[in-house]
Short mmCIF file of C-alpha atoms in Angstrom, two decimals:
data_model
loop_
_atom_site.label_atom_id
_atom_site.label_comp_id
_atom_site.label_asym_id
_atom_site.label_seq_id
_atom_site.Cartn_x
_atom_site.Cartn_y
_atom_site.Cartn_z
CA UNK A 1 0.00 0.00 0.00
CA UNK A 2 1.62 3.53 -0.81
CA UNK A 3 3.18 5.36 2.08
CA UNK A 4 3.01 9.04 2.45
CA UNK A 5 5.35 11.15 0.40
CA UNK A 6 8.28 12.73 2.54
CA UNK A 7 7.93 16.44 1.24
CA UNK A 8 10.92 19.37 1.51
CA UNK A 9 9.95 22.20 3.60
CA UNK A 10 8.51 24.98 0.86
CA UNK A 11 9.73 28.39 1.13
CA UNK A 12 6.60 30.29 2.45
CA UNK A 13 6.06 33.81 3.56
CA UNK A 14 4.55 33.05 6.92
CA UNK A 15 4.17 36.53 8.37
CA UNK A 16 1.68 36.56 5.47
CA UNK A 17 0.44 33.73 5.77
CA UNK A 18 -1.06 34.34 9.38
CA UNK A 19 -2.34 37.98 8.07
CA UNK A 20 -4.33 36.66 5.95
CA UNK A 21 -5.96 33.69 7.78
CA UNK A 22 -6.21 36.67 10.62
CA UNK A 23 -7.90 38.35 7.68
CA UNK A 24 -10.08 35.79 6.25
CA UNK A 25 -10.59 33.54 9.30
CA UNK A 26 -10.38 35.59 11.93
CA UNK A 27 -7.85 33.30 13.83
CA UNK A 28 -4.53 35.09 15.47
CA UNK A 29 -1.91 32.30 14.44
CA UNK A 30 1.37 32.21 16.74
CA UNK A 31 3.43 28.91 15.70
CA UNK A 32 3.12 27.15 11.77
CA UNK A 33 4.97 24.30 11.54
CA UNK A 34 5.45 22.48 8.59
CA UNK A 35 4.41 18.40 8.32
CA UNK A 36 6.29 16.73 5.66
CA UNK A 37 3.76 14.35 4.61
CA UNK A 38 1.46 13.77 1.70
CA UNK A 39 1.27 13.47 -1.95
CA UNK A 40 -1.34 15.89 -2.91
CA UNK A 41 -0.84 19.59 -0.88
CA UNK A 42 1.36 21.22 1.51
CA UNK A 43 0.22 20.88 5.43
CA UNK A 44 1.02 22.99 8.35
CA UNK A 45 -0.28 22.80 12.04
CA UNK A 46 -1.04 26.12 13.25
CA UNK A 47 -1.13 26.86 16.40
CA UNK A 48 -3.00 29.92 18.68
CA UNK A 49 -3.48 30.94 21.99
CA UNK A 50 -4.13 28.82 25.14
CA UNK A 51 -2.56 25.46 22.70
CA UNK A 52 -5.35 25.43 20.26
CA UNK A 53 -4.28 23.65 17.51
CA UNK A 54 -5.35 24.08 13.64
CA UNK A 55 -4.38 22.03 10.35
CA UNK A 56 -3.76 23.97 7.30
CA UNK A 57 -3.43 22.59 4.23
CA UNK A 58 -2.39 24.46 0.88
CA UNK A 59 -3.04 22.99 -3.33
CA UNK A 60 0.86 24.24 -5.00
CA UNK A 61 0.64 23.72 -8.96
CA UNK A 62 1.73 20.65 -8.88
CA UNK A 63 0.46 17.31 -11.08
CA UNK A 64 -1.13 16.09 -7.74
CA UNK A 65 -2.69 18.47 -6.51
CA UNK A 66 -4.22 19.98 -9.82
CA UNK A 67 -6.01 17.09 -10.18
CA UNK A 68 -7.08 18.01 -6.44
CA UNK A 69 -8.78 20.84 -7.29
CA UNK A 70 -10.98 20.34 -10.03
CA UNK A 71 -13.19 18.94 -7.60
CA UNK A 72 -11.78 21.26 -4.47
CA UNK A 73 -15.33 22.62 -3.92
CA UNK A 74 -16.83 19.22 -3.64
CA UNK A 75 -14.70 17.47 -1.41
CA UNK A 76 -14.64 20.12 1.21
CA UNK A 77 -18.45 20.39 0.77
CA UNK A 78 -18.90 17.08 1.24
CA UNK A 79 -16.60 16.06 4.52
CA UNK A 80 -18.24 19.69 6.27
CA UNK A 81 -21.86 17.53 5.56
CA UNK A 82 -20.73 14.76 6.83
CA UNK A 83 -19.55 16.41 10.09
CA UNK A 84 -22.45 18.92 10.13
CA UNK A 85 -25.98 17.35 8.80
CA UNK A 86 -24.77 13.28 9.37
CA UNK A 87 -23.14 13.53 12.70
CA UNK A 88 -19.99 11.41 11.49
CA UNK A 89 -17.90 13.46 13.78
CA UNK A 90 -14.75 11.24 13.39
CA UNK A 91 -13.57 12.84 10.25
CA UNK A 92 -11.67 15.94 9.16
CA UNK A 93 -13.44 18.92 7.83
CA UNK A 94 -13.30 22.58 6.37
CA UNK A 95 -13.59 25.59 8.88
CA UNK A 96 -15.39 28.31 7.51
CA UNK A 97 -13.89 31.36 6.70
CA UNK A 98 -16.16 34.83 8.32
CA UNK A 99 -17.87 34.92 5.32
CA UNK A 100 -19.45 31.25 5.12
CA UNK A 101 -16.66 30.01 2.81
CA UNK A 102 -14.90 26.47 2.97
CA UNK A 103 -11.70 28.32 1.02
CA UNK A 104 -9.54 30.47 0.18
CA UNK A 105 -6.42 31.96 -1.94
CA UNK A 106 -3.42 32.27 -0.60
CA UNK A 107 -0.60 33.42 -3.41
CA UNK A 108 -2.91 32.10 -5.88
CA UNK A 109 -3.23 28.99 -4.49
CA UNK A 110 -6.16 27.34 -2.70
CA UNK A 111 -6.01 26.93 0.95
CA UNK A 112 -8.19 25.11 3.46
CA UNK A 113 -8.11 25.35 7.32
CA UNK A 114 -9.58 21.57 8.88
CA UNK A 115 -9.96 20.75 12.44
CA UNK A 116 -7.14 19.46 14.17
CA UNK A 117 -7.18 16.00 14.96
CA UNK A 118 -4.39 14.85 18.46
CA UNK A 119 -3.40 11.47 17.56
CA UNK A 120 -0.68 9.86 15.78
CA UNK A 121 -0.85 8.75 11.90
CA UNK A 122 -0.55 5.07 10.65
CA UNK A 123 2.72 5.28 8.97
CA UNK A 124 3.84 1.60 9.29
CA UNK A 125 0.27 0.86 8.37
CA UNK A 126 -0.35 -1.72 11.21
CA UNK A 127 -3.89 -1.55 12.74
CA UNK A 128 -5.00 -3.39 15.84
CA UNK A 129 -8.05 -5.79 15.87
CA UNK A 130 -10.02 -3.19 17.39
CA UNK A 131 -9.06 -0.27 15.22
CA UNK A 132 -9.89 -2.25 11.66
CA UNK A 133 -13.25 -3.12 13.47
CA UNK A 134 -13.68 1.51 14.22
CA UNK A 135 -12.32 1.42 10.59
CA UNK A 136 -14.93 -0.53 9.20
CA UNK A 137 -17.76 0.95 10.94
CA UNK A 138 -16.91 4.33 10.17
CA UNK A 139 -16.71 3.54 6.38
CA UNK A 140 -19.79 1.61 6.63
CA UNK A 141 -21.90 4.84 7.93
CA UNK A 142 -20.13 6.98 5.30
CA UNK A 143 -21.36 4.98 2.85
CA UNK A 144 -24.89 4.47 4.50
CA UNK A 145 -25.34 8.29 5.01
CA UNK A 146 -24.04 9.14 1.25
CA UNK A 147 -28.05 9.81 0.41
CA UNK A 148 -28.42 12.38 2.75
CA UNK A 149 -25.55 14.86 1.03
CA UNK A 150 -26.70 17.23 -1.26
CA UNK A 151 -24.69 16.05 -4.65
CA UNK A 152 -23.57 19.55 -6.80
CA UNK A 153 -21.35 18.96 -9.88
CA UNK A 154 -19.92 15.49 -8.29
CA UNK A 155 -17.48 13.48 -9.49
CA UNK A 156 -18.57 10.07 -10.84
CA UNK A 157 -16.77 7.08 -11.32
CA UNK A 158 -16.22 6.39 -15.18
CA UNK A 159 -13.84 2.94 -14.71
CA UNK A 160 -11.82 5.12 -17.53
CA UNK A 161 -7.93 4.87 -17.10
CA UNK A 162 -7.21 8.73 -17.43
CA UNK A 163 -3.37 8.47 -16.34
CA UNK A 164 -2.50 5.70 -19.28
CA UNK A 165 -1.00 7.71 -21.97
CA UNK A 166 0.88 9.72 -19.43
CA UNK A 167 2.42 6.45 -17.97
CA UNK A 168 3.25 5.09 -21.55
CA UNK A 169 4.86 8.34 -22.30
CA UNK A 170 6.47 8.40 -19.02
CA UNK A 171 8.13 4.85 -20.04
CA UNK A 172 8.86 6.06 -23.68
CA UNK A 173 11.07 8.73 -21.78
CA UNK A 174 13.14 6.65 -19.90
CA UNK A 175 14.22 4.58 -23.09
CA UNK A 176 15.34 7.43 -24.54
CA UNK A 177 18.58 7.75 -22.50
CA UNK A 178 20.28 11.18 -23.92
CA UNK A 179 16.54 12.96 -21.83
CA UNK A 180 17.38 11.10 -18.57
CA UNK A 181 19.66 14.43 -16.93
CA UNK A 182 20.03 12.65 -13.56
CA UNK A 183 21.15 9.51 -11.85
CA UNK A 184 17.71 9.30 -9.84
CA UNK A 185 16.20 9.12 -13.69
CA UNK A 186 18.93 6.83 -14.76
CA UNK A 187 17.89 4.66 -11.67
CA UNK A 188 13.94 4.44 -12.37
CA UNK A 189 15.13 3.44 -16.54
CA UNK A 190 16.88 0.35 -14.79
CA UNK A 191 13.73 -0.13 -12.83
CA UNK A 192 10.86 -0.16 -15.66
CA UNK A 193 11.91 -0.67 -18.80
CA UNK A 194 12.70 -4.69 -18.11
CA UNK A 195 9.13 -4.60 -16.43
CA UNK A 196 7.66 -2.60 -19.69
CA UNK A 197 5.97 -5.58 -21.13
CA UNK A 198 4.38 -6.87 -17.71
CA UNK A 199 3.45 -3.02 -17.18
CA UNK A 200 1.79 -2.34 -20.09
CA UNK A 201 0.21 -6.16 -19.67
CA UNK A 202 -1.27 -5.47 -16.76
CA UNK A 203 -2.75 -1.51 -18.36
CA UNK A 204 -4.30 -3.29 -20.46
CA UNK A 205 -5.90 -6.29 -18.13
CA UNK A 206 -7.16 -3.08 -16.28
CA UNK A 207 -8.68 -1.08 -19.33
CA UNK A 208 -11.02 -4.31 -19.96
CA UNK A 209 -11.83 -4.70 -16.60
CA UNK A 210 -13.57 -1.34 -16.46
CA UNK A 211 -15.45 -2.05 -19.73
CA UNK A 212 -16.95 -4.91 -18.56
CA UNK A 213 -18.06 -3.50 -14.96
CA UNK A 214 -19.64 -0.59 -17.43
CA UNK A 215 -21.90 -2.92 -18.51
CA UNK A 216 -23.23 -3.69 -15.25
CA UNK A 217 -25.47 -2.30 -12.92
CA UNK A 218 -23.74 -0.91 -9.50
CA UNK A 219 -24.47 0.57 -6.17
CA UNK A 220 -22.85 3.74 -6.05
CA UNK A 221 -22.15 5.33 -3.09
CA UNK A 222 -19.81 8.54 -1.72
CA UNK A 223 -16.58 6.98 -1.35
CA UNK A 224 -13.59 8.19 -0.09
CA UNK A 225 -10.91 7.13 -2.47
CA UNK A 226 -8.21 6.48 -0.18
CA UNK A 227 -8.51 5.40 3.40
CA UNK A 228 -5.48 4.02 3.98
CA UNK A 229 -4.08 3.76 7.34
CA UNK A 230 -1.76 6.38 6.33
CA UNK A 231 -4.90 9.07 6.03
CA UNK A 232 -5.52 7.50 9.21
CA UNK A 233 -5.36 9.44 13.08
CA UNK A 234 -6.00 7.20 15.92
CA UNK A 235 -6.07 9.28 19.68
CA UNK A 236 -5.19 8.02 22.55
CA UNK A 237 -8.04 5.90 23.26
CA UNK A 238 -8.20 4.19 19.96
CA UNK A 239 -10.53 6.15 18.51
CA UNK A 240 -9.76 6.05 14.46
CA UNK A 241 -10.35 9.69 12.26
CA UNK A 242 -10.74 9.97 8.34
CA UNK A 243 -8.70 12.43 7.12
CA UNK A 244 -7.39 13.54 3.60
CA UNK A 245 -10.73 14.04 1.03
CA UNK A 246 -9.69 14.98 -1.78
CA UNK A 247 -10.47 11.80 -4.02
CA UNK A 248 -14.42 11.89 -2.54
CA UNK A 249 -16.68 10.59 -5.51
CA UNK A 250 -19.63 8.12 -6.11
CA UNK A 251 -18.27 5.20 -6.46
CA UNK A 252 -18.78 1.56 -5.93
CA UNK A 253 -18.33 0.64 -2.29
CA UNK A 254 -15.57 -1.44 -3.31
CA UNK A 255 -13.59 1.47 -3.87
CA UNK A 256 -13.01 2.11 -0.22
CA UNK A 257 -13.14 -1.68 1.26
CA UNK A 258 -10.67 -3.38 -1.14
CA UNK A 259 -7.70 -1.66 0.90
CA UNK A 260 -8.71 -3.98 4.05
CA UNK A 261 -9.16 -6.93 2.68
CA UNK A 262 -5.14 -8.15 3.35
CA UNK A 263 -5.57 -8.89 7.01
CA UNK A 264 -8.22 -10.12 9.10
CA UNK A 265 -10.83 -9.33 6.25
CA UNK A 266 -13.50 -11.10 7.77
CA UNK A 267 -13.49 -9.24 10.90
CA UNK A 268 -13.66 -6.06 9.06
CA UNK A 269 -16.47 -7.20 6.52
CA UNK A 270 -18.44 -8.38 9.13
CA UNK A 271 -18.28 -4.78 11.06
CA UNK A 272 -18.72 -3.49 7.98
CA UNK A 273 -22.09 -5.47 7.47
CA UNK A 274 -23.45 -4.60 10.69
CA UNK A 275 -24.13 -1.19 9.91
CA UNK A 276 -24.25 -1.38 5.92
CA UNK A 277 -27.08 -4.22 6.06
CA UNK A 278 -26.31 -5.02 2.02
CA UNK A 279 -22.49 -5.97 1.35
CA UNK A 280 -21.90 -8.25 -1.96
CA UNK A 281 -18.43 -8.13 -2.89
CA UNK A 282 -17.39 -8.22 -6.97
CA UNK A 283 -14.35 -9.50 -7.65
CA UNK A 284 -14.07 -7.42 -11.06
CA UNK A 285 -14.70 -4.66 -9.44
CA UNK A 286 -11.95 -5.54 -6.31
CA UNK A 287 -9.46 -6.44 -9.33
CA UNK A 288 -10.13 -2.84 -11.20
CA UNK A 289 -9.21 -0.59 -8.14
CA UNK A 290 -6.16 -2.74 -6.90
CA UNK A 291 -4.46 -2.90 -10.56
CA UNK A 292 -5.74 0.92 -10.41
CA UNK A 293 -3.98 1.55 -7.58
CA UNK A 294 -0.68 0.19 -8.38
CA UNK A 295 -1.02 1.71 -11.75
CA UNK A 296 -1.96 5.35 -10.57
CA UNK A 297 0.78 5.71 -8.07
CA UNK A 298 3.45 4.42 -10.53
CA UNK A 299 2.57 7.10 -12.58
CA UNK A 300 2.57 9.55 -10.12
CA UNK A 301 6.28 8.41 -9.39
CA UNK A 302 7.13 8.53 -12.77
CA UNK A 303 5.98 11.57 -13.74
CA UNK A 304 7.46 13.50 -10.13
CA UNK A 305 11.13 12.18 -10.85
CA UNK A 306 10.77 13.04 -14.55
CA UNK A 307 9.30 16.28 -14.16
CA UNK A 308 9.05 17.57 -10.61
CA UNK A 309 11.55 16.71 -8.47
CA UNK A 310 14.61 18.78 -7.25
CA UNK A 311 16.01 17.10 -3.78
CA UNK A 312 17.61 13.85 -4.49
CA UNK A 313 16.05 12.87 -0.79
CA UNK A 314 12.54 12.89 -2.67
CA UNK A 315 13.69 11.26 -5.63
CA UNK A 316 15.49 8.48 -3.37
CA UNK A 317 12.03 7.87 -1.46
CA UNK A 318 10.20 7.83 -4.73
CA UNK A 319 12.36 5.07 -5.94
CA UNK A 320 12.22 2.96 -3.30
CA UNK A 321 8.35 3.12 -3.39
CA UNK A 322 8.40 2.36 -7.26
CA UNK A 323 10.77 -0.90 -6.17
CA UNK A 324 9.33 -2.08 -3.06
CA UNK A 325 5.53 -0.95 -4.02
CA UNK A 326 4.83 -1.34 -7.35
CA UNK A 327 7.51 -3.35 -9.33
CA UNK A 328 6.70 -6.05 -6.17
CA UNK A 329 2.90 -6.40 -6.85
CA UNK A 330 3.45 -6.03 -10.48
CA UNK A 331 5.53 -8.77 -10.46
CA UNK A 332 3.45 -11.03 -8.53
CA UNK A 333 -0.18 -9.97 -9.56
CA UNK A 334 -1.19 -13.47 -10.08
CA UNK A 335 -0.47 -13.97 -6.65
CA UNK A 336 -2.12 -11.21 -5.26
CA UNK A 337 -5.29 -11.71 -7.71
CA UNK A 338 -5.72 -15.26 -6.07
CA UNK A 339 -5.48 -13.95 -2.87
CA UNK A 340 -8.84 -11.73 -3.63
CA UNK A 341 -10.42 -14.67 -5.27
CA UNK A 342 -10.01 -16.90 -1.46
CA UNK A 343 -11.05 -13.63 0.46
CA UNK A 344 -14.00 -13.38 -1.49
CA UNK A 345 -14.88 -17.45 -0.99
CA UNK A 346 -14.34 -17.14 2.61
CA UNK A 347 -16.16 -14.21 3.11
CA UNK A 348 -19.47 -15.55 0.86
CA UNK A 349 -19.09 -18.65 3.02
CA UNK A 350 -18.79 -17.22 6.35
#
């Protein structure tokens, strides 16, 4: 499962930065520290008077985050409704600026204040018996309540593979060695382009996967995109937060459950069923987002070294996840695609 992204501290002018949350928000902002985590936008913890804590988290132009944004509006909408009309209080959400509004610009770039959740994050992953049960049930009423959000302009799940051209040109890149400018370039060549034919093999299993689940009929529901344990706080007392909505579309509930399938997946089915009455699992549909996965975040690697990246500490981190990430499952997919097939048995005859 992909770990969060180490980011380098960005050069920010935070005397403005707390004038205009002052400004817009109305909070007096003392201490900003920078957290190095995450893939998609910058985050800071803010903190004010008397140890109140905030989370800020800023959209740069990057490849990530522009895809972020296109649906900015709904995301935030729709974890603020969750918290606000659904009661599903163990989530982050938007603060509102004095004006009613879930964001704003900062240096033309979109910035969000959430709640701060005191807890740790999931790096290594590893969740207690207990926690995968909170997991479950918190997912499950997500899901359950996705009826009572007020849908505007939201994103729906096509099964379309938007990032493949992108990764095939990616590849094409690295074969061409007189454009590769760095060793950490060099490195990621070595890496893919003996695992070319198995990539592009396993592109294409994934493009006919979602045309046949077109054909269907399926229960769509809001889904989160990416619960991992890594968008994961747990407090003190166990008590497990969503945070990190910025993939939020209808979806098949699949979408969300196929990332907790690996261990103990009947005890977190089960949980799941007791509060989402109607749980079939389809294995098509478990197959599209795992291959998706892989295939998503491999381009996102491949495209950051080629095009992004400037501290060879990034660019080592990135390789190792392209190695020890996605060349692994790659490599074994049959493996892993029998592994859902059993899950799916035992959990149909449980």
């Amino acid at each position: 499962m992909k770990k969060l992204i180490m980011k380098i501290e960005p050069k920010i002018n935070r005397q403005k930065l707390k004038q205009t949350i002052l400004e817009e928000y109305g909070f007096k902002i003392e201490k900003i520290k920078f957290i190095p985590k995450g893939d998609v936008g910058l985050s800071f913890v803010a903190q004010r008077k008397e140890k109140k804590k905030l989370f800020i988290k800023i959209y740069p132009p990057t490849r990530s985050a522009k895809i972020s944004i296109q649906n900015l509006d709904f995301s935030l909408g729709v974890c603020y409704d969750f918290y606000t009309k659904c009661s599903i209080k163990n989530i982050s959400f938007p603060l509102l600026t004095k004006t009613g509004e879930l964001k704003i610009n900062f240096e033309s770039n979109p910035l969000a204040i959430f709640n701060f959740i005191e807890g740790k994050n999931q790096d290594n992953g590893k969740l207690s018996n207990k926690e995968l049960v909170k997991v479950s049930e918190l997912l499950a009423s997500i899901h359950k309540n996705s009826n009572k959000i007020e849908l505007k302009k939201v994103p729906i799940e096509k099964f379309n593979i938007g990032f493949k051209d992108e990764l095939i040109n990616g590849i094409n890149i690295l074969e061409q060695k007189k454009r590769l400018s760095n060793k950490y370039k060099i490195k990621l060549a070595k890496l893919l382009i003996p695992m070319k034919n198995e990539i592009i093999s396993l592109l294409e299993k994934t493009v006919k996967l979602g045309k046949s689940i077109r054909l269907k009929e399926s229960d769509f529901v809001l889904c989160h995109t990416d619960p991992i344990p890594q968008n994961l706080i747990i407090n003190k007392n166990h008590d497990v937060f969503l945070i990190d909505w910025d993939g939020v579309k209808l979806a098949p509930k699949e979408h969300d459950l196929w990332f907790y399938l690996w261990d103990n997946p009947i005890l977190f089915l089960t949980s799941y069923k007791n509060i989402y009455e109607s749980l079939t699992l389809d294995k098509e549909v478990i197959l599209f987002y795992f291959y998706f996965r892989i295939l998503e975040d491999l381009t996102y690697w491949v495209y950051t070294i080629l095009n992004e990246n400037i501290e060879g500490k990034q660019n080592k981190s990135d390789l190792r996840e392209v190695e020890s990430y996605c060349l692994e499952r790659i490599e074994n997919i049959d493996k892993y695609k029998n592994k859902i097939s059993t899950i799916i048995i035992d959990y149909e005859n449980h």
